[in-house]
PDB file of C-alpha atoms in Angstrom:
ATOM      1  CA  MET A 324     -26.698  -8.175  24.214  1.00 72.00           C
ATOM      2  CA  ASN A 325     -23.425  -8.430  25.798  1.00 81.00           C
ATOM      3  CA  LEU A 326     -22.808  -8.166  29.625  1.00 83.00           C
ATOM      4  CA  ASP A 327     -21.984  -4.368  29.268  1.00 88.00           C
ATOM      5  CA  ASP A 328     -24.793  -3.622  27.049  1.00 90.00           C
ATOM      6  CA  LEU A 329     -27.190  -5.466  29.503  1.00 90.00           C
ATOM      7  CA  LEU A 330     -25.658  -3.229  32.694  1.00 92.00           C
ATOM      8  CA  GLN A 331     -26.046  -0.232  30.551  1.00 94.00           C
ATOM      9  CA  LEU A 332     -29.626  -0.893  30.032  1.00 95.00           C
ATOM     10  CA  GLY A 333     -30.084  -1.490  33.805  1.00 95.00           C
ATOM     11  CA  ALA A 334     -28.288   1.683  34.656  1.00 96.00           C
ATOM     12  CA  SER A 335     -30.403   3.585  32.183  1.00 95.00           C
ATOM     13  CA  MET A 336     -33.651   1.946  33.607  1.00 95.00           C
ATOM     14  CA  ILE A 337     -32.368   3.131  36.879  1.00 96.00           C
ATOM     15  CA  GLN A 338     -31.173   6.528  35.921  1.00 95.00           C
ATOM     16  CA  ASN A 339     -34.597   7.449  34.343  1.00 94.00           C
ATOM     17  CA  ASN A 340     -37.016   5.731  37.064  1.00 93.00           C
ATOM     18  CA  SER A 341     -39.405   7.929  39.215  1.00 92.00           C
ATOM     19  CA  ASP A 342     -36.810   8.167  42.028  1.00 94.00           C
ATOM     20  CA  ASP A 343     -34.923  11.626  42.279  1.00 94.00           C
ATOM     21  CA  ALA A 344     -32.263  10.007  44.285  1.00 95.00           C
ATOM     22  CA  THR A 345     -31.240   8.055  41.161  1.00 95.00           C
ATOM     23  CA  THR A 346     -31.585  10.537  38.489  1.00 92.00           C
ATOM     24  CA  GLY A 347     -28.257  12.240  38.824  1.00 91.00           C
ATOM     25  CA  LEU A 348     -26.078   9.256  39.063  1.00 96.00           C
ATOM     26  CA  ASP A 349     -23.707   8.320  36.239  1.00 95.00           C
ATOM     27  CA  THR A 350     -24.662   5.232  34.312  1.00 95.00           C
ATOM     28  CA  ASP A 351     -20.976   4.030  34.447  1.00 95.00           C
ATOM     29  CA  THR A 352     -21.142   3.853  38.399  1.00 96.00           C
ATOM     30  CA  ILE A 353     -24.542   2.205  38.090  1.00 96.00           C
ATOM     31  CA  SER A 354     -23.255  -0.305  35.814  1.00 95.00           C
ATOM     32  CA  SER A 355     -20.362  -1.192  37.852  1.00 94.00           C
ATOM     33  CA  ALA A 356     -22.692  -1.491  40.871  1.00 95.00           C
ATOM     34  CA  LEU A 357     -24.954  -3.622  38.912  1.00 94.00           C
ATOM     35  CA  SER A 358     -22.114  -5.764  38.030  1.00 92.00           C
ATOM     36  CA  ASN A 359     -20.977  -6.328  41.563  1.00 91.00           C
ATOM     37  CA  ILE A 360     -24.589  -7.453  42.464  1.00 90.00           C
ATOM     38  CA  LEU A 361     -25.532  -9.489  39.692  1.00 87.00           C
ATOM     39  CA  GLY A 362     -22.215 -10.910  38.238  1.00 79.00           C
ATOM     40  CA  SER A 363     -20.874 -14.274  38.698  1.00 72.00           C
ATOM     41  CA  GLY A 364     -17.386 -12.620  39.873  1.00 70.00           C
ATOM     42  CA  ASN A 365     -15.647 -13.764  36.752  1.00 70.00           C
ATOM     43  CA  GLY A 366     -16.987 -11.044  34.751  1.00 69.00           C
ATOM     44  CA  GLU A 367     -20.345 -12.522  33.680  1.00 73.00           C
ATOM     45  CA  LEU A 368     -23.867 -12.105  34.476  1.00 77.00           C
ATOM     46  CA  ASP A 369     -24.823 -14.824  36.873  1.00 81.00           C
ATOM     47  CA  LEU A 370     -28.260 -15.441  35.230  1.00 81.00           C
ATOM     48  CA  ALA A 371     -28.888 -19.146  36.109  1.00 80.00           C
ATOM     49  CA  GLY A 372     -28.177 -18.068  40.079  1.00 84.00           C
ATOM     50  CA  LEU A 373     -30.406 -15.057  39.725  1.00 86.00           C
ATOM     51  CA  VAL A 374     -33.287 -17.106  38.021  1.00 83.00           C
ATOM     52  CA  GLU A 375     -32.744 -19.990  40.426  1.00 84.00           C
ATOM     53  CA  ARG A 376     -32.811 -17.508  43.781  1.00 87.00           C
ATOM     54  CA  PHE A 377     -36.023 -15.985  42.319  1.00 87.00           C
ATOM     55  CA  ALA A 378     -37.739 -19.291  41.728  1.00 83.00           C
ATOM     56  CA  GLY A 379     -36.312 -20.444  45.195  1.00 84.00           C
ATOM     57  CA  GLY A 380     -38.103 -17.565  46.694  1.00 85.00           C
ATOM     58  CA  GLY A 381     -41.492 -18.486  45.348  1.00 86.00           C
ATOM     59  CA  LEU A 382     -41.246 -16.124  42.570  1.00 88.00           C
ATOM     60  CA  GLY A 383     -41.213 -18.393  39.615  1.00 83.00           C
ATOM     61  CA  ASP A 384     -44.041 -16.776  37.818  1.00 84.00           C
ATOM     62  CA  LEU A 385     -42.550 -13.536  37.839  1.00 88.00           C
ATOM     63  CA  VAL A 386     -39.314 -14.638  36.720  1.00 85.00           C
ATOM     64  CA  GLN A 387     -40.740 -16.597  33.941  1.00 83.00           C
ATOM     65  CA  SER A 388     -42.278 -13.787  32.556  1.00 86.00           C
ATOM     66  CA  TRP A 389     -38.906 -12.232  32.319  1.00 87.00           C
ATOM     67  CA  LEU A 390     -37.355 -15.263  30.317  1.00 81.00           C
ATOM     68  CA  GLY A 391     -37.695 -14.722  26.428  1.00 65.00           C
ATOM     69  CA  GLU A 392     -40.527 -13.005  24.903  1.00 74.00           C
ATOM     70  CA  GLY A 393     -43.695 -11.599  26.152  1.00 80.00           C
ATOM     71  CA  GLU A 394     -44.597  -8.823  28.840  1.00 88.00           C
ATOM     72  CA  ASN A 395     -42.569  -8.526  32.000  1.00 91.00           C
ATOM     73  CA  THR A 396     -44.349  -8.843  35.232  1.00 93.00           C
ATOM     74  CA  PRO A 397     -42.913  -5.978  37.717  1.00 95.00           C
ATOM     75  CA  VAL A 398     -41.362  -7.144  40.844  1.00 96.00           C
ATOM     76  CA  ASP A 399     -41.837  -5.786  44.304  1.00 96.00           C
ATOM     77  CA  PRO A 400     -38.778  -3.980  45.869  1.00 97.00           C
ATOM     78  CA  GLU A 401     -39.290  -5.968  49.142  1.00 97.00           C
ATOM     79  CA  ALA A 402     -39.291  -9.265  46.994  1.00 95.00           C
ATOM     80  CA  VAL A 403     -35.829  -7.883  45.294  1.00 95.00           C
ATOM     81  CA  GLU A 404     -34.084  -7.593  48.849  1.00 96.00           C
ATOM     82  CA  SER A 405     -35.494 -10.727  50.181  1.00 94.00           C
ATOM     83  CA  VAL A 406     -34.327 -12.760  46.907  1.00 93.00           C
ATOM     84  CA  LEU A 407     -30.965 -11.147  46.657  1.00 93.00           C
ATOM     85  CA  GLY A 408     -30.317 -10.611  50.505  1.00 94.00           C
ATOM     86  CA  SER A 409     -30.315  -7.324  52.608  1.00 95.00           C
ATOM     87  CA  GLU A 410     -26.551  -7.399  52.662  1.00 96.00           C
ATOM     88  CA  LYS A 411     -26.086  -7.261  48.901  1.00 94.00           C
ATOM     89  CA  VAL A 412     -28.826  -4.780  48.530  1.00 97.00           C
ATOM     90  CA  GLN A 413     -27.154  -2.457  51.483  1.00 97.00           C
ATOM     91  CA  ALA A 414     -23.682  -2.828  49.575  1.00 96.00           C
ATOM     92  CA  PHE A 415     -25.384  -1.658  46.296  1.00 97.00           C
ATOM     93  CA  ALA A 416     -27.079   1.293  48.004  1.00 97.00           C
ATOM     94  CA  GLN A 417     -23.776   2.195  49.642  1.00 97.00           C
ATOM     95  CA  GLU A 418     -21.760   1.978  46.441  1.00 97.00           C
ATOM     96  CA  LEU A 419     -24.373   4.543  44.891  1.00 97.00           C
ATOM     97  CA  GLY A 420     -24.715   6.734  47.805  1.00 97.00           C
ATOM     98  CA  LEU A 421     -28.457   5.786  48.086  1.00 97.00           C
ATOM     99  CA  SER A 422     -30.725   4.528  50.770  1.00 97.00           C
ATOM    100  CA  THR A 423     -31.750   0.856  50.827  1.00 97.00           C
ATOM    101  CA  GLU A 424     -35.354   2.039  49.756  1.00 97.00           C
ATOM    102  CA  SER A 425     -34.089   3.713  46.676  1.00 97.00           C
ATOM    103  CA  ALA A 426     -31.641   0.912  45.985  1.00 97.00           C
ATOM    104  CA  LYS A 427     -34.431  -1.874  46.415  1.00 97.00           C
ATOM    105  CA  GLN A 428     -36.515   0.420  44.024  1.00 97.00           C
ATOM    106  CA  ALA A 429     -33.622   0.816  41.569  1.00 97.00           C
ATOM    107  CA  LEU A 430     -32.949  -2.846  41.348  1.00 97.00           C
ATOM    108  CA  ALA A 431     -36.712  -3.772  40.828  1.00 97.00           C
ATOM    109  CA  ASP A 432     -36.521  -1.315  38.113  1.00 96.00           C
ATOM    110  CA  ALA A 433     -33.886  -2.828  36.255  1.00 96.00           C
ATOM    111  CA  LEU A 434     -33.944  -6.819  36.815  1.00 95.00           C
ATOM    112  CA  PRO A 435     -36.822  -7.398  34.453  1.00 94.00           C
ATOM    113  CA  ALA A 436     -35.572  -5.630  31.703  1.00 92.00           C
ATOM    114  CA  VAL A 437     -31.905  -6.917  32.045  1.00 91.00           C
ATOM    115  CA  VAL A 438     -33.089 -10.543  32.512  1.00 89.00           C
ATOM    116  CA  ASP A 439     -35.589 -10.196  29.519  1.00 89.00           C
ATOM    117  CA  LYS A 440     -32.920  -8.800  27.306  1.00 88.00           C
ATOM    118  CA  ALA A 441     -30.099 -11.076  28.549  1.00 83.00           C
ATOM    119  CA  THR A 442     -32.841 -14.234  27.261  1.00 77.00           C
ATOM    120  CA  PRO A 443     -34.487 -13.418  24.011  1.00 67.00           C
ATOM    121  CA  ALA A 444     -35.529 -16.408  22.133  1.00 62.00           C
ATOM    122  CA  GLY A 445     -32.586 -17.870  20.128  1.00 45.00           C
ATOM    123  CA  SER A 446     -29.926 -16.020  22.048  1.00 51.00           C
ATOM    124  CA  ASP A 447     -26.367 -17.364  23.157  1.00 51.00           C
ATOM    125  CA  MET A 448     -27.445 -16.228  26.935  1.00 52.00           C
ATOM    126  CA  LEU A 449     -30.853 -18.318  26.743  1.00 50.00           C
ATOM    127  CA  SER A 450     -28.702 -21.336  25.273  1.00 48.00           C
ATOM    128  CA  ASN A 451     -26.173 -20.850  28.132  1.00 57.00           C
ATOM    129  CA  LEU A 452     -28.735 -20.771  30.924  1.00 56.00           C
ATOM    130  CA  LEU A 453     -30.334 -24.069  29.247  1.00 53.00           C
ATOM    131  CA  ASP A 454     -26.818 -25.609  29.407  1.00 58.00           C
ATOM    132  CA  GLN A 455     -26.319 -24.465  33.069  1.00 60.00           C
ATOM    133  CA  VAL A 456     -29.690 -26.268  34.138  1.00 57.00           C
ATOM    134  CA  GLY A 457     -29.311 -29.295  32.093  1.00 56.00           C
ATOM    135  CA  GLY A 458     -31.039 -28.270  28.947  1.00 52.00           C
ATOM    136  CA  VAL A 459     -34.358 -28.356  28.004  1.00 45.00           C
ATOM    137  CA  GLU A 460     -34.986 -31.283  30.189  1.00 52.00           C
ATOM    138  CA  GLY A 461     -33.292 -29.407  33.420  1.00 58.00           C
ATOM    139  CA  ALA A 462     -35.225 -26.519  32.607  1.00 56.00           C
ATOM    140  CA  LEU A 463     -38.657 -28.343  32.697  1.00 52.00           C
ATOM    141  CA  GLY A 464     -37.627 -29.788  35.867  1.00 61.00           C
ATOM    142  CA  MET A 465     -36.700 -26.781  37.202  1.00 59.00           C
ATOM    143  CA  LEU A 466     -40.031 -25.171  35.966  1.00 55.00           C
ATOM    144  CA  GLY A 467     -41.923 -28.143  37.389  1.00 58.00           C
ATOM    145  CA  LYS A 468     -40.400 -27.548  40.988  1.00 61.00           C
ATOM    146  CA  MET A 469     -41.160 -24.089  40.636  1.00 54.00           C
ATOM    147  CA  PHE A 470     -44.871 -24.795  39.932  1.00 52.00           C
ATOM    148  CA  GLY A 471     -44.774 -27.464  42.651  1.00 57.00           C
ATOM    149  CA  ARG A 472     -44.825 -30.449  40.158  1.00 50.00           C
ATOM    150  CA  GLY A 473     -41.419 -31.819  40.705  1.00 50.00           C
TER     151      GLY A 473
END
């Protein structure tokens, strides 16, 4: 999936979640807000940075479930704010006209699916992520650190 497809997927997840505050939002507006919070600033998804922030926040097991194939473990909205930072979550909320609580829930709904679809086995994004962390050895080292073995 390309970045636009990933952002649209995230937007759809947010628009169709259980929060009435997000159901009426335009998917293009949500996509733009997601790009601002998850992007690298050069029009790309900062997947490596996102994975690193979650792993550094003690959520390595959680984020590992999103990578590649398999079941995605849900993320707690409070953990989203802790990892992304309250300033980014508040900016996301403001951009969409949501409360901070709705914004945290929206991001918690979208992130697992976006990361999962960005990293299917054999994908270019997964290859790029591996390249960004130093290949398979770097990924193993990062995973070792996540699980206290590094």
